[in-house]
Structures are given as C-alpha cells and as structure tokens.
XYZ file of C-alpha atoms in Angstrom:
418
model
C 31.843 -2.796 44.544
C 33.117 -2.553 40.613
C 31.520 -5.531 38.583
C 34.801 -6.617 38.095
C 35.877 -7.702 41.152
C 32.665 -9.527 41.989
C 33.312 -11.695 38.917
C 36.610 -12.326 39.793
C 35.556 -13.319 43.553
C 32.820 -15.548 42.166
C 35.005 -17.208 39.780
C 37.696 -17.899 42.471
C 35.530 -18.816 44.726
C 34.196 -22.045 42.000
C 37.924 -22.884 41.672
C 38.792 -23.471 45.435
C 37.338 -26.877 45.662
C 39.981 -27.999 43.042
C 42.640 -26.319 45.081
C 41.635 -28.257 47.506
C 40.042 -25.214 49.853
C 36.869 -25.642 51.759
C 35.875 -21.908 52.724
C 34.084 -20.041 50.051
C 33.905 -16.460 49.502
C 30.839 -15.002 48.344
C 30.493 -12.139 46.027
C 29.718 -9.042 47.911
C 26.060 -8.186 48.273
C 25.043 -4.700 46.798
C 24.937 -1.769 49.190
C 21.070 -0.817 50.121
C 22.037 0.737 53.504
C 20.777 4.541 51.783
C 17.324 2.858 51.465
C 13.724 3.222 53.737
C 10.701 1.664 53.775
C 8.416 3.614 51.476
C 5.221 2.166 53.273
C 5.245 1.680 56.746
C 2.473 4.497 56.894
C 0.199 2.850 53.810
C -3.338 2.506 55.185
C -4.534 -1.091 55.280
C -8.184 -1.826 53.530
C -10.475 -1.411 56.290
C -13.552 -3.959 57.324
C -16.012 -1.293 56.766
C -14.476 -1.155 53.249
C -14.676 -4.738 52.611
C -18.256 -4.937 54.150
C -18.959 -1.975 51.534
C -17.807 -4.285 48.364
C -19.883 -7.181 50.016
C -23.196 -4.778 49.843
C -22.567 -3.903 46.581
C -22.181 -7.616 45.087
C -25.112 -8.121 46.835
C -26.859 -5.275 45.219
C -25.458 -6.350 41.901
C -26.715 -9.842 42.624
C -30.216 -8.867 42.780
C -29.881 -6.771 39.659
C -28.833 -9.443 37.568
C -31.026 -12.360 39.304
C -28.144 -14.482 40.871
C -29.060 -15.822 44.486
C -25.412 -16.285 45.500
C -21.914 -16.292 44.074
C -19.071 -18.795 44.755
C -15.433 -17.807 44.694
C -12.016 -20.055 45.082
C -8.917 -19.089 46.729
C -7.239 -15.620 45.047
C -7.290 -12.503 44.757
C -11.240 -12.640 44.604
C -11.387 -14.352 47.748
C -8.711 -11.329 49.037
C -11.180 -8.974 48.090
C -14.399 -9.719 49.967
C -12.746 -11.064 52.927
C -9.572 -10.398 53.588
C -8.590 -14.225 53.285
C -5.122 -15.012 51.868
C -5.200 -18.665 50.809
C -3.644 -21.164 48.392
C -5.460 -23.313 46.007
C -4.880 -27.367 46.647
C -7.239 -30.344 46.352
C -9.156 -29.367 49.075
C -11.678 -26.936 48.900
C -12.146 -23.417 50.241
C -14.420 -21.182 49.086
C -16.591 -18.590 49.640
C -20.392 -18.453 49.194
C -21.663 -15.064 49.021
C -25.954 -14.873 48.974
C -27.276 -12.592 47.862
C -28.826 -11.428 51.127
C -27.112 -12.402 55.289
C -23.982 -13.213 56.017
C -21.695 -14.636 53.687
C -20.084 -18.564 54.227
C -16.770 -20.185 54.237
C -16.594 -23.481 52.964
C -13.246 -25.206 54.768
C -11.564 -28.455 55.993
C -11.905 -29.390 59.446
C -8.482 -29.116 60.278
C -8.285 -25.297 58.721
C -11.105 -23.494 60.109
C -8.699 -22.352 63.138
C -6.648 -21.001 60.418
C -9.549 -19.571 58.386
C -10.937 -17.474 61.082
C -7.751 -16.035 62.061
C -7.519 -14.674 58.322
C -10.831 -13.774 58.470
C -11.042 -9.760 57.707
C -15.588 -9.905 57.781
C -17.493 -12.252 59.673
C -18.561 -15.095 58.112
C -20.479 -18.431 58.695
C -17.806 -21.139 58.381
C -19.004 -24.707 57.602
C -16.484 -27.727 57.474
C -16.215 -30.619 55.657
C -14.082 -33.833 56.843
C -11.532 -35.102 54.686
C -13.934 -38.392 53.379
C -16.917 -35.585 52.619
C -17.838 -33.932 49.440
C -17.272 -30.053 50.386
C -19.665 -29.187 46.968
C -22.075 -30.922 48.740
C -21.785 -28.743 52.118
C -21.978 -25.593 49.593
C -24.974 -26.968 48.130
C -26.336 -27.714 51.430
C -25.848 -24.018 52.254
C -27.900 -22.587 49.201
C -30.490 -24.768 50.255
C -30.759 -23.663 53.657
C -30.803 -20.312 52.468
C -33.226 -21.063 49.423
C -31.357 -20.040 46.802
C -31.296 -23.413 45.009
C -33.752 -22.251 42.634
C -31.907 -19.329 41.489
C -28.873 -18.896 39.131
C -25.513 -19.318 41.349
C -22.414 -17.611 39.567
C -18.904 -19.091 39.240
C -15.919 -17.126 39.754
C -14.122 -16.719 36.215
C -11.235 -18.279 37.540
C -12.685 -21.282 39.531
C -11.460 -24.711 38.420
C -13.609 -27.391 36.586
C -14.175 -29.573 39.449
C -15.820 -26.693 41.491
C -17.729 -25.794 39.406
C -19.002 -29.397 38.412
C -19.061 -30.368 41.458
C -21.956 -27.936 42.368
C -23.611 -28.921 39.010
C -23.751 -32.022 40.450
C -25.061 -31.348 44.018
C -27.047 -28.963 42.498
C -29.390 -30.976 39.615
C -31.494 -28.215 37.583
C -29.990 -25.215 38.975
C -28.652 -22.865 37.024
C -25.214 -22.260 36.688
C -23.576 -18.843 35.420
C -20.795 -16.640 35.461
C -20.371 -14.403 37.860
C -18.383 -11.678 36.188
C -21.292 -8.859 36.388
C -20.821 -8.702 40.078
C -16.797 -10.014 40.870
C -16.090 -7.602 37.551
C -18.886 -4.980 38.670
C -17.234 -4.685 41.841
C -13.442 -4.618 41.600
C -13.339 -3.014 38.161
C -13.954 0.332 39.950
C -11.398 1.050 42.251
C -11.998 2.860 45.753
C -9.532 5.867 46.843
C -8.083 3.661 49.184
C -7.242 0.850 46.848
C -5.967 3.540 44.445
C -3.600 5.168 47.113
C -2.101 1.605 47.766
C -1.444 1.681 43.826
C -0.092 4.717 43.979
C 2.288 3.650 46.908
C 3.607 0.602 45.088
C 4.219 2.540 41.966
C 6.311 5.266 44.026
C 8.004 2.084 45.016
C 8.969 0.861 41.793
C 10.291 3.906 40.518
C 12.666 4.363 43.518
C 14.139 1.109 42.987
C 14.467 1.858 39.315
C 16.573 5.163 39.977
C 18.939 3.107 42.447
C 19.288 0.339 40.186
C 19.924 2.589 36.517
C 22.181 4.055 38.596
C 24.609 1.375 39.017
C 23.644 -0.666 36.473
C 27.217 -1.725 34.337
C 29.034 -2.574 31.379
C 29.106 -6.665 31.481
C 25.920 -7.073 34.262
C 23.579 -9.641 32.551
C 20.211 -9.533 32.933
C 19.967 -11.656 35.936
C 22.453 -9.718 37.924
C 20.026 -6.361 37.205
C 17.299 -8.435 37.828
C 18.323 -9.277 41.246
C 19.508 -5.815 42.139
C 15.679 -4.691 41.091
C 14.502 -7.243 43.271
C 16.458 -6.086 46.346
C 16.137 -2.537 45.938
C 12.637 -3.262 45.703
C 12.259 -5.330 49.160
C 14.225 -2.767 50.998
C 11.919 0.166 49.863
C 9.019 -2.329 51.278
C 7.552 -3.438 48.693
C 7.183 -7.123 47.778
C 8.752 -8.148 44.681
C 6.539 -9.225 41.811
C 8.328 -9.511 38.571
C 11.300 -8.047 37.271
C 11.747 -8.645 33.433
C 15.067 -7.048 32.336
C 15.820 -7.672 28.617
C 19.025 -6.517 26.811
C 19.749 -5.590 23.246
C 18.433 -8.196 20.367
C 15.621 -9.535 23.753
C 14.267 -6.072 23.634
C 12.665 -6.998 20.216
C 10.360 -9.775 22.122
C 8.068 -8.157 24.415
C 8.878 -11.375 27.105
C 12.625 -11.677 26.011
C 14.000 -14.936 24.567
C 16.163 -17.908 26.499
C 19.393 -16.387 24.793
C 21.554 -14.927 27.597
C 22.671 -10.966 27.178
C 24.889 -8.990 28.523
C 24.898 -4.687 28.707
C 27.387 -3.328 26.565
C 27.533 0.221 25.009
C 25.416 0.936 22.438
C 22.819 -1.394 23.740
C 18.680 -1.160 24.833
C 18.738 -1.976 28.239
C 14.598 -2.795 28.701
C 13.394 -3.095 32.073
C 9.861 -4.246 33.003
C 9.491 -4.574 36.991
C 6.547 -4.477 39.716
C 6.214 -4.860 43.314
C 2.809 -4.926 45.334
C 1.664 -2.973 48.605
C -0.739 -4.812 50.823
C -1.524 -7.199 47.998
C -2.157 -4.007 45.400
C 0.335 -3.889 41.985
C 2.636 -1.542 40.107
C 3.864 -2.510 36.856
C 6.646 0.100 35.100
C 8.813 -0.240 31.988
C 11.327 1.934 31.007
C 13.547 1.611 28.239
C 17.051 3.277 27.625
C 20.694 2.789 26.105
C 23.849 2.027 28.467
C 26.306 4.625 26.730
C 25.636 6.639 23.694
C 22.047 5.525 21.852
C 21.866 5.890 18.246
C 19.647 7.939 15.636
C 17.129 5.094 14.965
C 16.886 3.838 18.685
C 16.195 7.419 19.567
C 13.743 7.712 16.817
C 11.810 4.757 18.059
C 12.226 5.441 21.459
C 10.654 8.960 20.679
C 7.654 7.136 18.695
C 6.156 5.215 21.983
C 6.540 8.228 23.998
C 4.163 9.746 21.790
C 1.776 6.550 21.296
C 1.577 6.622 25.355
C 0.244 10.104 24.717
C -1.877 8.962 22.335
C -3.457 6.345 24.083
C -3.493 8.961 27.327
C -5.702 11.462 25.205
C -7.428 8.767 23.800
C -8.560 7.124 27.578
C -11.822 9.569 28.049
C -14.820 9.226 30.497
C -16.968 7.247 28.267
C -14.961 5.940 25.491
C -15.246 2.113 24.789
C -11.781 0.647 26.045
C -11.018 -0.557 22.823
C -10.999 2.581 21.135
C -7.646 3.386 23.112
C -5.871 0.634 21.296
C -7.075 1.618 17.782
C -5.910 5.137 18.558
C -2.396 3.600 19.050
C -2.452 1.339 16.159
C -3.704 4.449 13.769
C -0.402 6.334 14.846
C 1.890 3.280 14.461
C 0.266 2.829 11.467
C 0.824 6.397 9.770
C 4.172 5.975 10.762
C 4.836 3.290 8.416
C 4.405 0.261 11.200
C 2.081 -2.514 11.042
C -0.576 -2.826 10.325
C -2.521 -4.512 13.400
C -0.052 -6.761 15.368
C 2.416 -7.136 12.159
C 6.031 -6.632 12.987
C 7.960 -4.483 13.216
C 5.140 -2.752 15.619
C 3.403 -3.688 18.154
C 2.233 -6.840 18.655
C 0.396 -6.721 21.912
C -2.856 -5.025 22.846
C -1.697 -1.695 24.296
C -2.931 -1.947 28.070
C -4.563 -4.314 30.715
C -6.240 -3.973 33.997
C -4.607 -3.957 36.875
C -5.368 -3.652 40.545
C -4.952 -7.192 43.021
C -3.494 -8.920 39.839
C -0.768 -7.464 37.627
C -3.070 -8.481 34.644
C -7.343 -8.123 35.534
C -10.117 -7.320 33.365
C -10.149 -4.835 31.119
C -8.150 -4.262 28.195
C -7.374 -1.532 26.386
C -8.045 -4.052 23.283
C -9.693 -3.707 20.342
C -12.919 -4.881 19.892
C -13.733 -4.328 24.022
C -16.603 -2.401 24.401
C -16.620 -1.587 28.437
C -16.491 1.938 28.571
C -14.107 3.647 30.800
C -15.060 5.161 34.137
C -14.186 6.650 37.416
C -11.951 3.864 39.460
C -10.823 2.018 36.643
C -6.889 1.549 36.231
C -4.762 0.148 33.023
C -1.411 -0.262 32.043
C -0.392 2.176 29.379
C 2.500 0.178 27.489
C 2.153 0.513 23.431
C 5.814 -0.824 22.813
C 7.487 -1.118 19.176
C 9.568 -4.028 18.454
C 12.054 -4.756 15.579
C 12.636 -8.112 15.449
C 16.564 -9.315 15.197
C 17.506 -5.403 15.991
C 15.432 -3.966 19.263
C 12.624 -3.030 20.971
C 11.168 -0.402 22.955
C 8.539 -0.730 25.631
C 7.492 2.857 27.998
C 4.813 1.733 30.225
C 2.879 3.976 32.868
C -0.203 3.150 34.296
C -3.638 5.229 35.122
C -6.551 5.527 36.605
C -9.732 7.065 35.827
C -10.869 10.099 37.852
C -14.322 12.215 37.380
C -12.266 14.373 34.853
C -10.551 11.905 32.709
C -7.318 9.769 33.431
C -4.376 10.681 35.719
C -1.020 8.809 35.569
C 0.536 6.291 38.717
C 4.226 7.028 37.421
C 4.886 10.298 35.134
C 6.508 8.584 31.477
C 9.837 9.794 30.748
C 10.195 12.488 28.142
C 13.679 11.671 26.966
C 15.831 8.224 26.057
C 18.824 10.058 28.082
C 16.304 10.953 31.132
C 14.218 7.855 31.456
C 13.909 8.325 34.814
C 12.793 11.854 34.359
C-alpha cells in the first residue's frame, strides 16, 4: 500500500475519538506473504561441539596455571553449555576446573529450570535464598582443590561476583580469565561460521525487500520497522536496525533529530539479525533518487578503504595494522588525520560472533594477530559532519588462505545491493 494512504489512515484514525467514533482503523501492515524462512535447515551447535570448547579451556587452563574459571549469565555461559539465562541479583554461574565435570551454581527454586537448559552435563549445586551462593562456589574449588590456584573471572562478570569470591576465597588468587574465554571463542569452528554465514544471508534478503519499497516521506522508524519484519519472516531474530537519513548519516549512531527520505538524500542503513544465538551485522549506504558528484565520490572512497582493509587482513598480521592501512588511505586522500573529522572516527572493525561487538578489533595499537576462525566487521565509514556520511560494512572471517567475506560489498552507490 502507497505511503500515502497509510498516513492518511493513521491520521484519521487519531481524529475519530474527537468525532466521537470508537472503532479504530489501523494502518495496513506491509505485505511479507513472498517471504520463507531462510533457516529452518541451520544445524544447531552440537554437545560434542560444546564438550570440544570445554576440553580446550581446560587445556588452556593448565597452560596458563588457572585451576578453574567462573563465568555469569551471557553469551559466555551460551557457549560452554548451552544455558540461556538472564542476569538478576541472584546468582548463576558456571565453574569450570580445570580438570572433571564442570558446576552450576543456582537457586533452589531454578535448578528444574537449569537442567532443562542444560546442553553438557554438569554438577549443579544450589543455594537457598538466605545463603551466600560465592560461598557454595568457593566450597566447590575446595572440594576440588583448586583453592590454591589462580581462579579467572569472566571479563564481563559484575563486581559483586567477583568480590564475593575474594571474600570466600582469602589469599587466593584472583585473575582474568580472558586467555582461555578469549582463547576459545576467538577462533571460530565451521559450524559456528556457517550459522554466521546463515544470518548474514538473512540480512541481506531483508535488505533487498526493504530498499525495494523503501519511499519518498518514510522516516526512519517506519524503515526501521519494515527491516525488522522482513527480518523475522526470513527467520532470523531481529537484533538492531539503525536506519539514519541525510544530515544523521554524518554521526556514525545518528542523532535524536527526526528525518525523513526525500530525493537527493543518504539513506544509511545499519541492521543485524542472529541465527541460533550467532550475529550478522551489514551496512549499506545509498541515495533515494538521483545522488550527487560528491556523495558518489565519497561513497566510492569507503568502497575502496573496505578493500583496503580486506588486503590488509593477512594470516599473521597484528589486527591493528588493518586499521592503520585504512587511516593511511583516508589520509592521502586529504581526510583526517586519525579520528579527525571529516573521516572516520571509529576504529574500522570489531569482533563478532555470539555478540554483535566481541574481542578483537581491527584497532590500532592491538597486537593479536589474525588467524584461522577469527571474524570482524569490515566498516571504515567517512563522515562529514552537518552534510553526510557514508558507512559500507561487510564482515569476514579468517580461513587457512587469508580472509573471505559473510556478505559480498556493493561495487556501486546505484547497486548497493549488488
């Protein structure tokens, strides 16, 4: 149905109650009937997968001298076991040794529910609602006798887990465990990749039936929420869909200023869905109507600094080095320098996988070198500030001979779909 008409339904429909009319009309929703669920046939994780990542952690424990790890509710948790759970007051956690079975630390009243989302077996120990759970972790290294050793902490793990344990746990060490949570799920398994992959073929479908109707007048909400549904009907699970219009372009996360498309304008779309928990993130830029010489020009200048950073991503190469490479081109281009505008003013890729945003960067200064598994972002926008901006963003992964692309970037501002 024309834009049009769904405005004028919506704003009749606000003016019956002063006619003195009770029934409402809604707007017509938008047609999705021509669209199928892209991933009914996407391969779960499987437990011997998940059992693999648990033997590796433990291997990585050993290596670095840590006699157990403990890890909150998220995507962490998702990882190792399977469990999908929400942070609150009450603790759940995980306690992985570094040798048997791993635990569960839960409330009485959720263990039911914990071993139903249970994908590994696991010792689960529960605490009653007057009881110190840190305490019932603590009690578990003990038993195990890994008091004496270093436990690691979950980067993201709030302050009263971890000093709670400090405090159930006087004179025992406590670290970080990033070389085994970021040793294991930095490198990404062919199955995890392949749910990537799916999620990504996702995004793009809903991105060529939304350009496609996208109008004259739509704000950025009403693309937005045709992104959104598009998205859902092609299976995925809606993550984010940042859709930024004209002078918002210029600010890589928008501004509160509302905008509508018009002709002439950047129409910048930044959208993601996830697959069986695993992420896509896309941007694609382009002009509703004719664009002119300069947003061509610009648009034309991040094409090429994706290619940059592309050749730049090799076997190897400190992850950092990717970023320079962009920021050399911006810079010879008159840009800059650094994160001076007009340019670009974010680092030029992240890591992505369970979260939309996971260690590493493509940043300077980071010195992990990339290898096999790994996946980033690939998103070295240019922004003018009070004119435009334009953001292309692809991700990779990886591979034993160099990096391969999720979504193919568009080679042209009037094809940005391909």
């Amino acid at each position: 149905m024309p834009l049009t008409t769904r405005r004028q339904m919506l704003t009749a429909a606000a003016a019956l109650p002063l006619l003195g009319v009770s029934h409402v009309v809604r707007a017509a929703e938008p047609d999705l009937s021509g669209l199928r669920d892209m991933t009914r046939d996407a391969q779960p994780i499987t437990v011997e997968e998940r059992r693999g990542r648990i033997a590796k952690a433990q291997a990585l424990m050993k290596a670095a001298g840590i006699g157990a790890i403990v890890v909150e509710p998220g995507s962490s948790l998702v990882y190792f076991t399977g469990l999908r759970w929400g942070r609150s007051e009450r603790l759940t956690a995980l306690v992985l040794p570094v040798e048997g079975e791993p635990c569960i630390v839960t409330p009485f009243f959720e263990a039911p529910r914990t071993q139903e989302g249970l994908a590994v077996p696991a010792d689960i120990r529960v605490w009653q609602e007057h009881e110190d759970p840190l305490r019932l972790v603590a009690g578990f290294l003990r038993e195990r006798k890994l008091a004496n050793r270093p436990i690691g902490i979950e980067e993201t793990a709030r302050f009263f887990a971890f000093d709670g344990l400090r405090q159930a746990l006087p004179g025992t060490a406590i670290t970080s465990a990033n070389p085994v949570v970021r040793g294991c799920r930095m490198i990404k398994s062919s199955a995890e990749i392949a749910l990537m992959q799916r999620a990504t073929d996702v995004t793009l479908a809903a991105y060529r039936f939304v350009h496609a109707r996208i109008e004259r007048g739509m704000s950025q909400r009403d693309i937005a929420g045709l992104m959104d549904a598009a998205t859902a009907k092609l299976g995925g699970d809606p993550e984010f869909s940042l859709v930024l219009v004209g002078e918002g372009a210029a600010y890589p996360h928008g501004t509160r200023t509302p905008a509508a498309v018009a002709d002439g304008r950047i129409v910048l779309m930044d959208c993601g869905c996830t697959v069986q928990g695993y992420q896509s993130d896309v941007s694609r830029t382009f002009v509703h109507g004719a664009a002119s010489a300069e947003q061509r020009k610009v648009w034309d200048q991040v094409a090429r600094g994706q290619q940059v950073a592309f050749a730049a991503a090799k076997l190897g190469t400190p992850a950092g080095q990717v970023d320079d490479a962009v920021r050399g081109y911006y810079a010879s281009l008159g840009y800059g320098p650094d994160y001076k505008l007009p340019g670009l003013s974010h680092r030029t890729g992240h890591g992505i996988g369970l979260d939309g945003h996971e260690p590493v960067n493509l940043v300077r200064g980071e010195a992990t070198r990339l290898a096999p598994g790994m996946c980033f972002s690939n998103e070295p926008g240019i922004y003018i500030p009070g004119s435009f901006g334009v953001r292309l963003e692809d991700c990779f992964h990886m591979t034993a001979g160099g990096p391969q692309w999720f979504s193919t970037p568009p080679k042209s501002i009037d094809a940005p779909l391909g």
